[in-house]
Coordinates of C-alpha atoms (C1' of nucleotides) in Angstrom, one line a residue:
Chain A
M25 CA 75.4 35.0 -114.8
R26 CA 73.9 38.4 -115.4
K27 CA 70.3 38.8 -116.5
K28 CA 70.1 40.2 -120.0
A29 CA 68.3 43.4 -120.4
G30 CA 65.8 43.6 -123.3
A31 CA 62.4 42.2 -124.3
S32 CA 61.9 40.5 -121.0
E33 CA 61.9 43.7 -118.9
V34 CA 58.7 44.5 -117.1
H35 CA 55.9 45.2 -119.6
P36 CA 52.7 47.0 -118.6
L37 CA 50.7 44.0 -119.6
D38 CA 52.7 41.5 -117.7
A39 CA 50.4 41.7 -114.7
F40 CA 47.5 41.0 -117.1
I41 CA 49.2 37.9 -118.4
R42 CA 49.8 36.8 -114.8
R43 CA 46.2 37.3 -114.1
L44 CA 45.1 35.2 -117.1
R45 CA 47.5 32.5 -116.0
L46 CA 45.7 32.3 -112.7
H47 CA 43.0 30.4 -114.4
S48 CA 44.3 29.4 -117.8
R49 CA 47.4 27.9 -119.4
L50 CA 49.1 30.2 -121.8
A51 CA 52.1 29.3 -123.9
D52 CA 55.0 31.8 -123.9
A53 CA 54.1 32.6 -127.5
D54 CA 50.6 33.6 -126.3
A55 CA 52.1 35.8 -123.7
E56 CA 54.4 37.4 -126.2
A57 CA 51.4 38.0 -128.5
I58 CA 49.7 39.8 -125.7
R59 CA 52.7 42.0 -125.1
R60 CA 52.7 42.9 -128.8
L61 CA 49.2 44.2 -128.5
P62 CA 48.8 47.9 -129.4
F63 CA 47.8 50.0 -126.4
K64 CA 48.0 53.4 -124.9
L65 CA 48.9 54.0 -121.4
L66 CA 46.4 56.3 -119.6
Q67 CA 47.2 58.0 -116.4
T68 CA 44.0 58.7 -114.4
R69 CA 43.7 60.6 -111.2
Q70 CA 41.7 59.7 -108.2
N71 CA 37.9 59.6 -108.9
A72 CA 38.3 59.9 -112.6
Q73 CA 35.7 58.0 -114.6
P74 CA 37.3 56.5 -117.7
V75 CA 33.9 55.1 -118.7
R76 CA 30.4 56.0 -117.8
E77 CA 27.2 54.0 -118.0
G78 CA 25.7 54.4 -121.4
D79 CA 29.0 55.2 -123.2
L80 CA 29.6 53.6 -126.5
T81 CA 33.1 52.3 -126.4
S82 CA 35.8 51.1 -128.9
H83 CA 38.5 50.0 -126.5
C84 CA 39.0 47.7 -123.6
M85 CA 41.0 48.5 -120.5
I86 CA 43.5 46.6 -118.4
L87 CA 44.4 48.0 -115.0
V88 CA 48.2 48.3 -114.9
S89 CA 48.5 49.9 -111.5
G90 CA 46.2 51.5 -108.9
Y91 CA 42.7 50.5 -108.0
I92 CA 39.4 51.0 -109.8
H93 CA 35.9 50.1 -108.9
R94 CA 32.7 49.6 -110.9
F95 CA 29.3 50.9 -109.8
R96 CA 25.7 51.4 -110.7
I97 CA 23.2 53.8 -109.3
T98 CA 19.5 53.2 -108.4
E99 CA 16.7 55.3 -109.6
G100 CA 16.8 56.9 -106.1
G101 CA 20.5 57.9 -106.5
D102 CA 22.0 55.3 -104.2
R103 CA 25.3 53.9 -105.3
Q104 CA 26.3 50.2 -105.2
I105 CA 29.8 49.2 -105.9
L106 CA 29.9 46.0 -108.0
A107 CA 33.5 45.1 -108.2
I108 CA 37.0 46.3 -107.1
Y109 CA 39.8 45.8 -109.5
V110 CA 43.5 45.4 -108.8
S111 CA 46.5 45.6 -111.1
G112 CA 46.4 43.1 -113.8
D113 CA 42.7 42.9 -113.9
P114 CA 40.9 43.5 -117.1
I115 CA 38.2 46.0 -116.0
D116 CA 35.7 45.9 -118.9
L117 CA 36.1 42.8 -121.0
D118 CA 32.4 42.8 -121.2
R119 CA 32.6 45.7 -123.6
L120 CA 34.4 43.5 -126.2
Y121 CA 31.0 42.0 -127.0
L122 CA 28.6 44.6 -125.5
P123 CA 30.2 47.9 -126.4
V124 CA 27.6 50.0 -124.6
A125 CA 28.7 50.3 -121.0
D126 CA 26.2 49.2 -118.4
D127 CA 28.2 50.4 -115.4
T128 CA 30.5 53.3 -114.6
L129 CA 34.2 52.7 -113.8
Q130 CA 35.9 55.0 -111.4
A131 CA 39.5 55.2 -110.1
I132 CA 39.8 54.7 -106.4
R133 CA 43.2 56.3 -106.5
E134 CA 45.4 57.5 -109.3
S135 CA 45.9 54.6 -111.6
A136 CA 47.5 53.6 -114.9
I137 CA 45.3 51.9 -117.5
A138 CA 46.2 50.3 -120.8
R139 CA 43.7 51.0 -123.4
I140 CA 43.5 48.4 -126.2
P141 CA 41.4 48.7 -129.3
Q142 CA 38.6 46.1 -129.2
Q143 CA 39.4 45.2 -132.8
S144 CA 43.0 44.2 -131.8
L145 CA 41.7 42.0 -129.1
H146 CA 39.2 40.3 -131.4
D147 CA 41.9 39.7 -133.9
L148 CA 44.2 38.3 -131.3
C149 CA 41.4 35.9 -130.0
A150 CA 40.8 34.8 -133.6
A151 CA 44.4 34.1 -134.1
R152 CA 45.1 32.4 -130.8
P153 CA 42.3 30.2 -129.4
A154 CA 44.2 29.8 -126.1
I155 CA 43.9 33.5 -125.5
A156 CA 40.2 33.5 -126.4
D157 CA 39.6 30.7 -123.9
A158 CA 41.6 32.5 -121.2
I159 CA 39.5 35.6 -121.7
V160 CA 36.2 33.8 -121.5
R161 CA 37.5 32.1 -118.4
A162 CA 38.4 35.4 -116.9
V163 CA 34.9 36.7 -117.6
L164 CA 33.4 33.6 -116.0
V165 CA 35.5 33.9 -112.8
D166 CA 34.4 37.5 -112.5
S167 CA 30.9 36.3 -112.9
S168 CA 31.3 33.9 -110.0
V169 CA 32.7 36.8 -108.0
F170 CA 29.6 38.9 -108.7
R171 CA 27.5 36.0 -107.5
E172 CA 29.4 35.8 -104.3
W173 CA 28.7 39.5 -103.8
I174 CA 25.0 38.9 -104.2
L175 CA 25.4 36.3 -101.4
N176 CA 27.5 38.6 -99.3
V177 CA 25.1 41.5 -99.5
G178 CA 22.0 39.4 -99.4
R179 CA 22.7 37.0 -96.6
R180 CA 25.5 38.1 -94.3
D181 CA 25.4 40.5 -91.4
A182 CA 27.5 43.7 -91.5
R183 CA 30.5 42.3 -89.6
T184 CA 30.8 39.2 -91.8
R185 CA 30.1 41.1 -94.9
I186 CA 32.9 43.6 -94.3
A187 CA 35.3 41.0 -93.3
H188 CA 34.5 39.0 -96.4
L189 CA 35.2 42.0 -98.6
F190 CA 38.7 42.4 -97.0
C191 CA 39.3 38.7 -97.3
E192 CA 38.5 38.7 -101.0
L193 CA 40.8 41.6 -101.7
A194 CA 43.6 40.1 -99.7
V195 CA 43.3 36.7 -101.3
R196 CA 43.1 38.2 -104.8
L197 CA 46.1 40.4 -104.2
K198 CA 48.0 37.4 -102.8
A199 CA 47.1 35.3 -105.8
Q200 CA 48.4 38.0 -108.1
G201 CA 51.6 38.1 -106.2
L202 CA 51.0 41.5 -104.7
P203 CA 51.5 42.5 -101.1
F204 CA 48.3 41.5 -99.3
E205 CA 48.8 41.9 -95.6
H206 CA 48.0 45.5 -96.2
V207 CA 44.7 45.6 -98.0
P208 CA 44.4 48.6 -100.3
M209 CA 42.4 51.0 -98.3
P210 CA 42.3 54.2 -100.1
L211 CA 38.9 52.6 -100.1
T212 CA 37.1 55.2 -97.9
Q213 CA 34.5 54.1 -95.4
D214 CA 31.9 55.5 -97.8
Q215 CA 33.2 53.2 -100.5
I216 CA 33.2 50.2 -98.2
A217 CA 29.6 51.1 -97.4
D218 CA 28.7 51.2 -101.1
A219 CA 30.4 47.9 -101.7
T220 CA 28.6 46.1 -98.9
G221 CA 25.2 47.7 -99.1
L222 CA 25.6 49.4 -95.7
T223 CA 25.9 53.0 -94.4
S224 CA 29.2 54.6 -93.8
V225 CA 28.2 55.3 -90.3
H226 CA 27.6 51.7 -89.6
V227 CA 30.8 50.7 -91.4
N228 CA 32.6 53.0 -89.1
R229 CA 31.3 51.2 -86.1
I230 CA 31.9 47.8 -87.4
L231 CA 35.5 48.7 -88.3
K232 CA 36.0 49.9 -84.8
A233 CA 34.8 46.6 -83.5
L234 CA 36.9 44.6 -85.8
R235 CA 39.9 46.7 -84.7
A236 CA 39.1 46.1 -81.1
E237 CA 39.0 42.4 -81.7
G238 CA 42.4 42.6 -83.4
H239 CA 41.2 41.4 -86.8
I240 CA 42.3 44.5 -88.6
E241 CA 44.7 47.3 -87.8
R242 CA 45.2 50.8 -89.1
S243 CA 48.3 51.3 -91.1
A244 CA 50.1 54.1 -92.9
G245 CA 48.5 55.8 -95.8
G246 CA 45.0 54.8 -94.9
L247 CA 45.7 51.1 -95.6
V248 CA 44.0 48.4 -93.7
C249 CA 46.4 45.9 -92.2
V250 CA 45.4 42.3 -91.7
P251 CA 47.6 40.8 -89.0
D252 CA 46.2 37.3 -89.3
L253 CA 44.5 36.5 -92.6
D254 CA 43.5 33.0 -91.5
K255 CA 41.5 34.4 -88.6
L256 CA 39.8 37.0 -90.8
L257 CA 38.9 34.3 -93.2
I258 CA 36.9 32.7 -90.5
V259 CA 35.2 35.9 -89.4
G260 CA 34.2 36.5 -93.0
G261 CA 33.0 33.0 -93.6
F262 CA 35.3 32.8 -96.5
D263 CA 35.3 29.9 -98.9
F264 CA 37.8 29.9 -101.7
R265 CA 35.9 27.9 -104.2
Y266 CA 34.2 30.8 -106.0
L267 CA 37.6 32.3 -106.9
H268 CA 38.6 29.2 -108.8
L269 CA 42.2 29.4 -107.8
D270 CA 42.8 25.7 -108.2
G271 CA 46.5 26.3 -109.0
Chain B
M15 CA -1.8 25.6 -147.8
R16 CA -0.9 23.2 -145.2
K17 CA 2.3 23.5 -143.3
K18 CA 4.8 20.9 -144.1
A19 CA 5.8 18.6 -141.3
G20 CA 9.5 17.9 -141.0
A21 CA 12.7 19.5 -139.9
S22 CA 11.0 22.9 -139.1
E23 CA 8.8 21.4 -136.4
V24 CA 9.5 22.5 -132.8
H25 CA 12.9 21.3 -131.6
P26 CA 13.8 21.3 -127.9
L27 CA 16.6 23.7 -128.6
D28 CA 14.6 26.2 -130.5
A29 CA 14.0 28.3 -127.4
F30 CA 17.7 28.3 -126.8
I31 CA 18.3 29.6 -130.3
R32 CA 15.7 32.3 -129.8
R33 CA 17.5 33.2 -126.5
L34 CA 20.8 33.6 -128.3
R35 CA 19.3 35.7 -131.0
L36 CA 18.1 38.1 -128.4
H37 CA 21.6 39.4 -128.3
S38 CA 23.4 38.0 -131.3
R39 CA 22.9 37.5 -135.0
L40 CA 22.9 33.9 -135.9
A41 CA 22.7 32.6 -139.5
D42 CA 20.1 29.9 -140.2
A43 CA 23.0 27.6 -140.8
D44 CA 24.2 28.3 -137.3
A45 CA 20.8 27.6 -135.9
E46 CA 20.7 24.4 -137.8
A47 CA 24.1 23.4 -136.4
I48 CA 22.7 24.0 -132.9
R49 CA 19.7 21.8 -133.6
R50 CA 22.1 19.0 -134.7
L51 CA 23.9 19.1 -131.4
P52 CA 23.7 15.8 -129.6
F53 CA 21.8 16.0 -126.4
K54 CA 19.7 14.0 -124.0
L55 CA 16.4 15.3 -122.6
L56 CA 16.2 15.1 -118.9
Q57 CA 13.0 15.3 -117.0
T58 CA 13.4 16.6 -113.5
R59 CA 10.8 16.9 -110.8
Q60 CA 10.3 19.8 -108.5
N61 CA 13.3 20.5 -106.2
A62 CA 15.6 18.1 -108.1
Q63 CA 19.2 19.3 -108.1
P64 CA 20.7 18.4 -111.5
V65 CA 24.0 19.8 -110.3
R66 CA 25.5 20.6 -106.9
E67 CA 28.2 22.9 -105.8
G68 CA 31.5 21.1 -106.1
D69 CA 30.4 18.6 -108.8
L70 CA 32.8 18.0 -111.6
T71 CA 30.8 18.1 -114.7
S72 CA 31.1 16.9 -118.3
H73 CA 27.9 18.4 -119.8
C74 CA 26.2 21.8 -120.1
M75 CA 22.4 22.2 -119.8
I76 CA 19.8 24.2 -121.6
L77 CA 16.4 24.7 -119.9
V78 CA 13.8 23.5 -122.3
S79 CA 10.8 24.0 -120.2
G80 CA 10.0 24.8 -116.6
Y81 CA 11.9 27.0 -114.2
I82 CA 15.2 26.5 -112.4
H83 CA 17.2 28.6 -110.0
R84 CA 20.8 28.8 -108.9
F85 CA 21.9 29.3 -105.3
R86 CA 24.7 29.4 -102.9
I87 CA 24.7 28.9 -99.1
T88 CA 26.6 30.8 -96.5
E89 CA 28.8 29.2 -93.8
G90 CA 25.8 29.8 -91.5
G91 CA 23.4 27.9 -93.7
D92 CA 21.5 30.8 -95.2
R93 CA 20.5 30.4 -98.8
Q94 CA 20.8 33.1 -101.5
I95 CA 19.2 32.6 -104.9
L96 CA 21.5 34.0 -107.6
A97 CA 19.5 33.6 -110.7
I98 CA 16.2 32.3 -112.0
Y99 CA 16.1 30.7 -115.4
V100 CA 13.3 30.4 -117.9
S101 CA 12.9 28.2 -120.9
G102 CA 15.6 28.7 -123.5
D103 CA 18.1 29.8 -121.0
P104 CA 21.4 28.0 -120.8
I105 CA 21.7 27.4 -117.1
D106 CA 25.4 26.5 -116.7
L107 CA 27.4 27.8 -119.5
D108 CA 30.1 28.7 -117.0
R109 CA 30.9 25.0 -116.7
L110 CA 32.1 24.9 -120.3
Y111 CA 35.3 26.6 -119.0
L112 CA 35.1 25.9 -115.3
P113 CA 33.9 22.4 -115.0
V114 CA 33.7 22.3 -111.2
A115 CA 30.3 23.8 -110.2
D116 CA 30.4 26.8 -107.9
D117 CA 26.6 26.9 -107.4
T118 CA 23.8 24.4 -107.0
L119 CA 21.1 24.3 -109.6
Q120 CA 17.6 23.4 -108.4
A121 CA 14.3 22.9 -110.3
I122 CA 11.6 25.3 -109.1
R123 CA 9.0 23.1 -110.7
E124 CA 9.2 20.0 -112.8
S125 CA 11.3 20.9 -115.8
A126 CA 12.8 19.5 -119.0
I127 CA 16.5 20.0 -119.6
A128 CA 18.7 19.3 -122.6
R129 CA 22.1 17.9 -121.5
I130 CA 24.8 18.5 -124.1
P131 CA 28.4 17.2 -123.8
Q132 CA 30.8 20.0 -123.2
Q133 CA 33.0 18.6 -125.9
S134 CA 30.3 18.9 -128.5
L135 CA 29.8 22.5 -127.6
H136 CA 33.5 23.2 -127.8
D137 CA 33.6 21.6 -131.2
L138 CA 30.7 23.6 -132.4
C139 CA 32.3 26.9 -131.1
A140 CA 35.5 26.1 -132.9
A141 CA 33.7 25.3 -136.1
R142 CA 31.3 28.3 -136.0
P143 CA 32.7 31.5 -134.6
A144 CA 29.3 33.2 -134.7
I145 CA 28.1 30.7 -132.1
A146 CA 31.1 31.1 -130.0
D147 CA 30.5 34.8 -130.0
A148 CA 26.8 34.3 -129.1
I149 CA 27.7 32.2 -126.2
V150 CA 30.2 34.7 -124.8
R151 CA 27.6 37.4 -125.2
A152 CA 25.0 35.3 -123.4
V153 CA 27.5 34.8 -120.5
L154 CA 28.1 38.6 -120.4
V155 CA 24.5 39.5 -120.3
D156 CA 24.0 37.0 -117.4
S157 CA 26.9 38.7 -115.8
S158 CA 25.2 42.1 -116.1
V159 CA 22.1 40.6 -114.6
F160 CA 24.1 39.3 -111.6
R161 CA 25.4 42.9 -111.1
E162 CA 21.9 44.2 -111.1
W163 CA 21.0 41.7 -108.4
I164 CA 23.9 43.0 -106.3
L165 CA 22.4 46.5 -106.7
N166 CA 18.9 45.2 -106.0
V167 CA 19.8 43.4 -102.8
G168 CA 22.3 46.0 -101.7
R169 CA 20.5 49.3 -102.2
R170 CA 16.8 48.9 -102.6
D171 CA 14.1 48.6 -99.9
A172 CA 12.0 45.5 -99.7
R173 CA 9.1 46.8 -101.8
T174 CA 11.2 48.0 -104.7
R175 CA 13.4 44.9 -104.5
I176 CA 10.5 42.5 -104.9
A177 CA 8.8 44.6 -107.6
H178 CA 12.1 44.6 -109.4
L179 CA 12.4 40.9 -109.3
F180 CA 8.9 40.5 -110.8
C181 CA 9.7 43.1 -113.4
E182 CA 12.9 41.3 -114.5
L183 CA 11.1 38.0 -114.8
A184 CA 8.2 39.6 -116.8
V185 CA 10.5 41.4 -119.1
R186 CA 12.7 38.4 -119.8
L187 CA 9.7 36.2 -120.4
K188 CA 8.3 38.8 -122.8
A189 CA 11.6 39.1 -124.6
Q190 CA 11.6 35.3 -125.0
G191 CA 8.1 35.4 -126.5
L192 CA 6.6 33.7 -123.5
P193 CA 3.4 34.8 -121.6
F194 CA 4.5 37.4 -119.2
E195 CA 1.4 38.9 -117.6
H196 CA 1.4 35.9 -115.3
V197 CA 4.8 35.8 -113.8
P198 CA 5.8 32.3 -113.0
M199 CA 5.1 32.0 -109.3
P200 CA 5.6 28.4 -108.4
L201 CA 8.3 30.6 -106.8
T202 CA 7.2 30.2 -103.2
Q203 CA 7.4 33.2 -100.8
D204 CA 10.4 31.4 -99.3
Q205 CA 12.1 31.5 -102.7
I206 CA 11.3 35.1 -103.3
A207 CA 12.8 35.8 -99.9
D208 CA 16.0 33.9 -100.8
A209 CA 16.2 35.8 -104.1
T210 CA 15.8 39.2 -102.5
G211 CA 17.8 38.7 -99.3
L212 CA 14.7 39.1 -97.2
T213 CA 12.6 37.0 -94.8
S214 CA 9.6 35.0 -96.0
V215 CA 7.5 36.7 -93.3
H216 CA 8.4 40.1 -94.6
V217 CA 8.0 39.1 -98.2
N218 CA 4.5 38.0 -97.3
R219 CA 3.7 41.4 -95.9
I220 CA 5.1 43.3 -98.8
L221 CA 3.2 41.1 -101.3
K222 CA 0.0 41.9 -99.4
A223 CA 0.7 45.6 -99.7
L224 CA 1.6 45.3 -103.4
R225 CA -1.7 43.4 -103.9
A226 CA -3.6 46.1 -102.0
E227 CA -2.1 48.8 -104.2
G228 CA -3.2 46.8 -107.3
H229 CA 0.3 46.2 -108.6
I230 CA 0.0 42.4 -108.5
E231 CA -2.8 40.0 -108.3
R232 CA -3.2 36.4 -107.3
S233 CA -3.9 34.0 -110.2
A234 CA -4.6 30.3 -110.7
G235 CA -1.9 27.8 -109.9
G236 CA 0.0 30.1 -107.6
L237 CA 1.0 32.5 -110.4
V238 CA 1.5 36.2 -109.8
C239 CA -0.5 38.2 -112.3
V240 CA 0.8 41.7 -113.3
P241 CA -2.2 43.7 -114.4
D242 CA -0.1 46.7 -115.5
L243 CA 3.6 46.0 -116.2
D244 CA 4.4 49.7 -116.9
K245 CA 3.2 50.7 -113.4
L246 CA 5.2 47.9 -111.8
L247 CA 8.3 48.9 -113.7
I248 CA 8.1 52.3 -111.9
V249 CA 7.5 50.7 -108.5
G250 CA 10.6 48.5 -109.1
G251 CA 12.7 51.4 -110.4
F252 CA 13.4 49.3 -113.4
D253 CA 15.8 50.3 -116.1
F254 CA 16.1 48.1 -119.1
R255 CA 19.7 48.8 -120.0
Y256 CA 21.3 46.0 -118.0
L257 CA 19.4 43.4 -120.0
H258 CA 20.9 44.6 -123.3
L259 CA 17.8 44.0 -125.3
D260 CA 18.6 46.6 -127.9
G261 CA 16.7 44.6 -130.6
Chain C
dC26 C1' 45.3 79.0 -90.7
dG27 C1' 41.1 78.1 -92.9
dG28 C1' 38.4 75.0 -95.7
dG29 C1' 37.0 70.5 -97.3
dG30 C1' 37.2 65.6 -97.0
dC31 C1' 36.9 61.9 -94.1
dC32 C1' 36.3 59.7 -89.7
dT33 C1' 34.0 59.4 -85.2
dT34 C1' 30.3 59.3 -81.8
dG35 C1' 25.6 59.9 -79.8
dA36 C1' 20.7 59.6 -79.7
dG37 C1' 16.5 58.3 -81.6
dG38 C1' 13.8 55.8 -85.1
dC39 C1' 12.3 52.4 -88.3
dA40 C1' 12.6 48.6 -91.6
dA41 C1' 13.1 44.2 -91.4
dT42 C1' 13.8 40.2 -88.3
dT43 C1' 12.6 36.6 -84.9
dC44 C1' 9.5 33.7 -82.6
dA45 C1' 5.2 31.6 -82.5
dA46 C1' 0.8 30.1 -83.8
dA47 C1' -3.3 29.9 -86.7
dT48 C1' -5.1 29.3 -91.4
dT49 C1' -5.3 27.8 -95.9
dA50 C1' -3.8 25.3 -99.8
dT51 C1' -1.8 20.8 -101.9
dG52 C1' -1.4 16.3 -102.3
dT53 C1' -2.1 11.2 -101.2
dG54 C1' -4.1 6.9 -100.1
dG55 C1' -8.1 4.7 -98.6
Chain D
dC9 C1' -14.6 12.0 -102.7
dC10 C1' -13.3 12.4 -98.0
dA11 C1' -9.6 12.2 -94.3
dC12 C1' -5.3 13.1 -93.1
dA13 C1' -0.4 14.7 -93.6
dT14 C1' 2.4 18.1 -95.3
dA15 C1' 3.7 22.4 -97.2
dA16 C1' 2.8 27.2 -97.9
dT17 C1' 0.7 31.4 -96.4
dT18 C1' -0.9 34.6 -93.1
dT19 C1' -1.0 37.4 -88.9
dG20 C1' 0.5 39.3 -84.3
dA21 C1' 3.9 40.9 -81.0
dA22 C1' 8.3 41.8 -79.5
dT23 C1' 13.0 42.6 -80.8
dT24 C1' 17.1 44.3 -83.2
dG25 C1' 20.4 45.5 -86.7
dC26 C1' 21.1 49.0 -89.2
dC27 C1' 19.7 53.7 -90.5
dT28 C1' 19.0 58.8 -90.1
dC29 C1' 20.1 63.0 -88.3
dA30 C1' 23.3 65.8 -86.3
dA31 C1' 27.5 67.6 -84.4
dG32 C1' 32.3 67.5 -83.5
dG33 C1' 37.2 66.3 -84.4
dC34 C1' 41.0 65.2 -87.3
dC35 C1' 44.1 65.8 -91.1
dC36 C1' 45.7 67.2 -95.4
dC37 C1' 46.6 70.9 -98.6
dG38 C1' 46.5 75.4 -100.5

DNA sequence: CGGGGCCTTGAGGCAATTCAAATTATGTGG
DNA sequence: CCACATAATTTGAATTGCCTCAAGGCCCCG
């Protein structure tokens, strides 16, 4: 009757395995092989930058807990956030094949990261084709998300754009089995602005409007609370297809 | 003295091999294996859509000649172009692992496409790890380009944005060994608008200004001619890093 | 209790949009 | 090779969504 303690306890990479299984079938043996991967747990504080554009890297990182974003800067110094990662997400798989970083990674709040030697991952992929496939699939889904961001920033007005960002976060959190009614909002208004290609001033006004309309609510700890995700999905013009969550 | 005719003649997939070699080392045997891939040549006319969002596919396509773009549409019906492909580019590698299309592909002008069964590509990757790696690397470079487009659309003004688009096309054409002083401009002003998140009216005005400043010129057949790429690179705030052309 | 983030609000300005119409290319059939 | 239809470019005028600048308020933390 009692659950046995032991190997099946929570492992830092379990969330990563869950994330891969969102899009790929992995045998238990594959999952076990991932758990046996050598890694070091890295605790980063808010705003730390575990990798900067231009760095030559030797490891890949999995976000174990916390939130991290990825950004680039224009010649003029303007920042654009390109992705927001939640626990379980691999945050720089690209560096497995392109070891020179083309973006900077920054912790949104204090986070825990598993650092895995690239060589170990390559070896694992060579030994286990199902894992290699799962990794490519994860890369491709991310790629589809990048494309949706182009669409979001290029063709939607501020209100829809911001709503869409919240929707995406909520849906991805939900898919990962994380609490999603409260979207992680240690995302400052500045960061929302940088993720949507807007100004923090304008973001502020739009948030006010969305609040007035009841689409979002303030919540403890600076979280954004989504009282009715279905309604917000409509405001954000959200279509699930690009996330490839067919499961 | 005379070149021997035979196996070394131009093959439709040679441009693809060149494209892969931009970022990956491929042995001659690998290249030869690619040439032996079964494929059918498809001639498409302007505006044809070889694949639509939602299609379930069984093939992957390589652009042999011509130009193709990839787009998505918002709930409101606005189009955003997400990528522009030139000869040699694989245009839907993502479908190798995610067979349901999340974008629509459309020919900018009449084009020739090589259609390869996904199964054949999978087999080839399994047999030749170097090719599998090269394909993943191609996917990752594309992904970096998508991110640059987010930055472009999100954080640059119209002038810089349009200049950046031309720069990217010119640089990619050049890298592929194609003529690049004349950027392919069967891209209509509507299409430039959809690629940059602007209005065709505004694109028209900016083009006029860029012409007045001598950064671009009109050329036969609706091409845009870039008299001095180095200058345009500055106007577009262009940084090569994201293209990963270290070679 | 003072300083530094972050959020909030107002007023004014501008880049880009919308609407509308004229002009110029492109292509097709007679 | 011209006439006509269609698509693409160009231009103007008015509008607006979002930005800039600037100041004030809140809250956390030392």
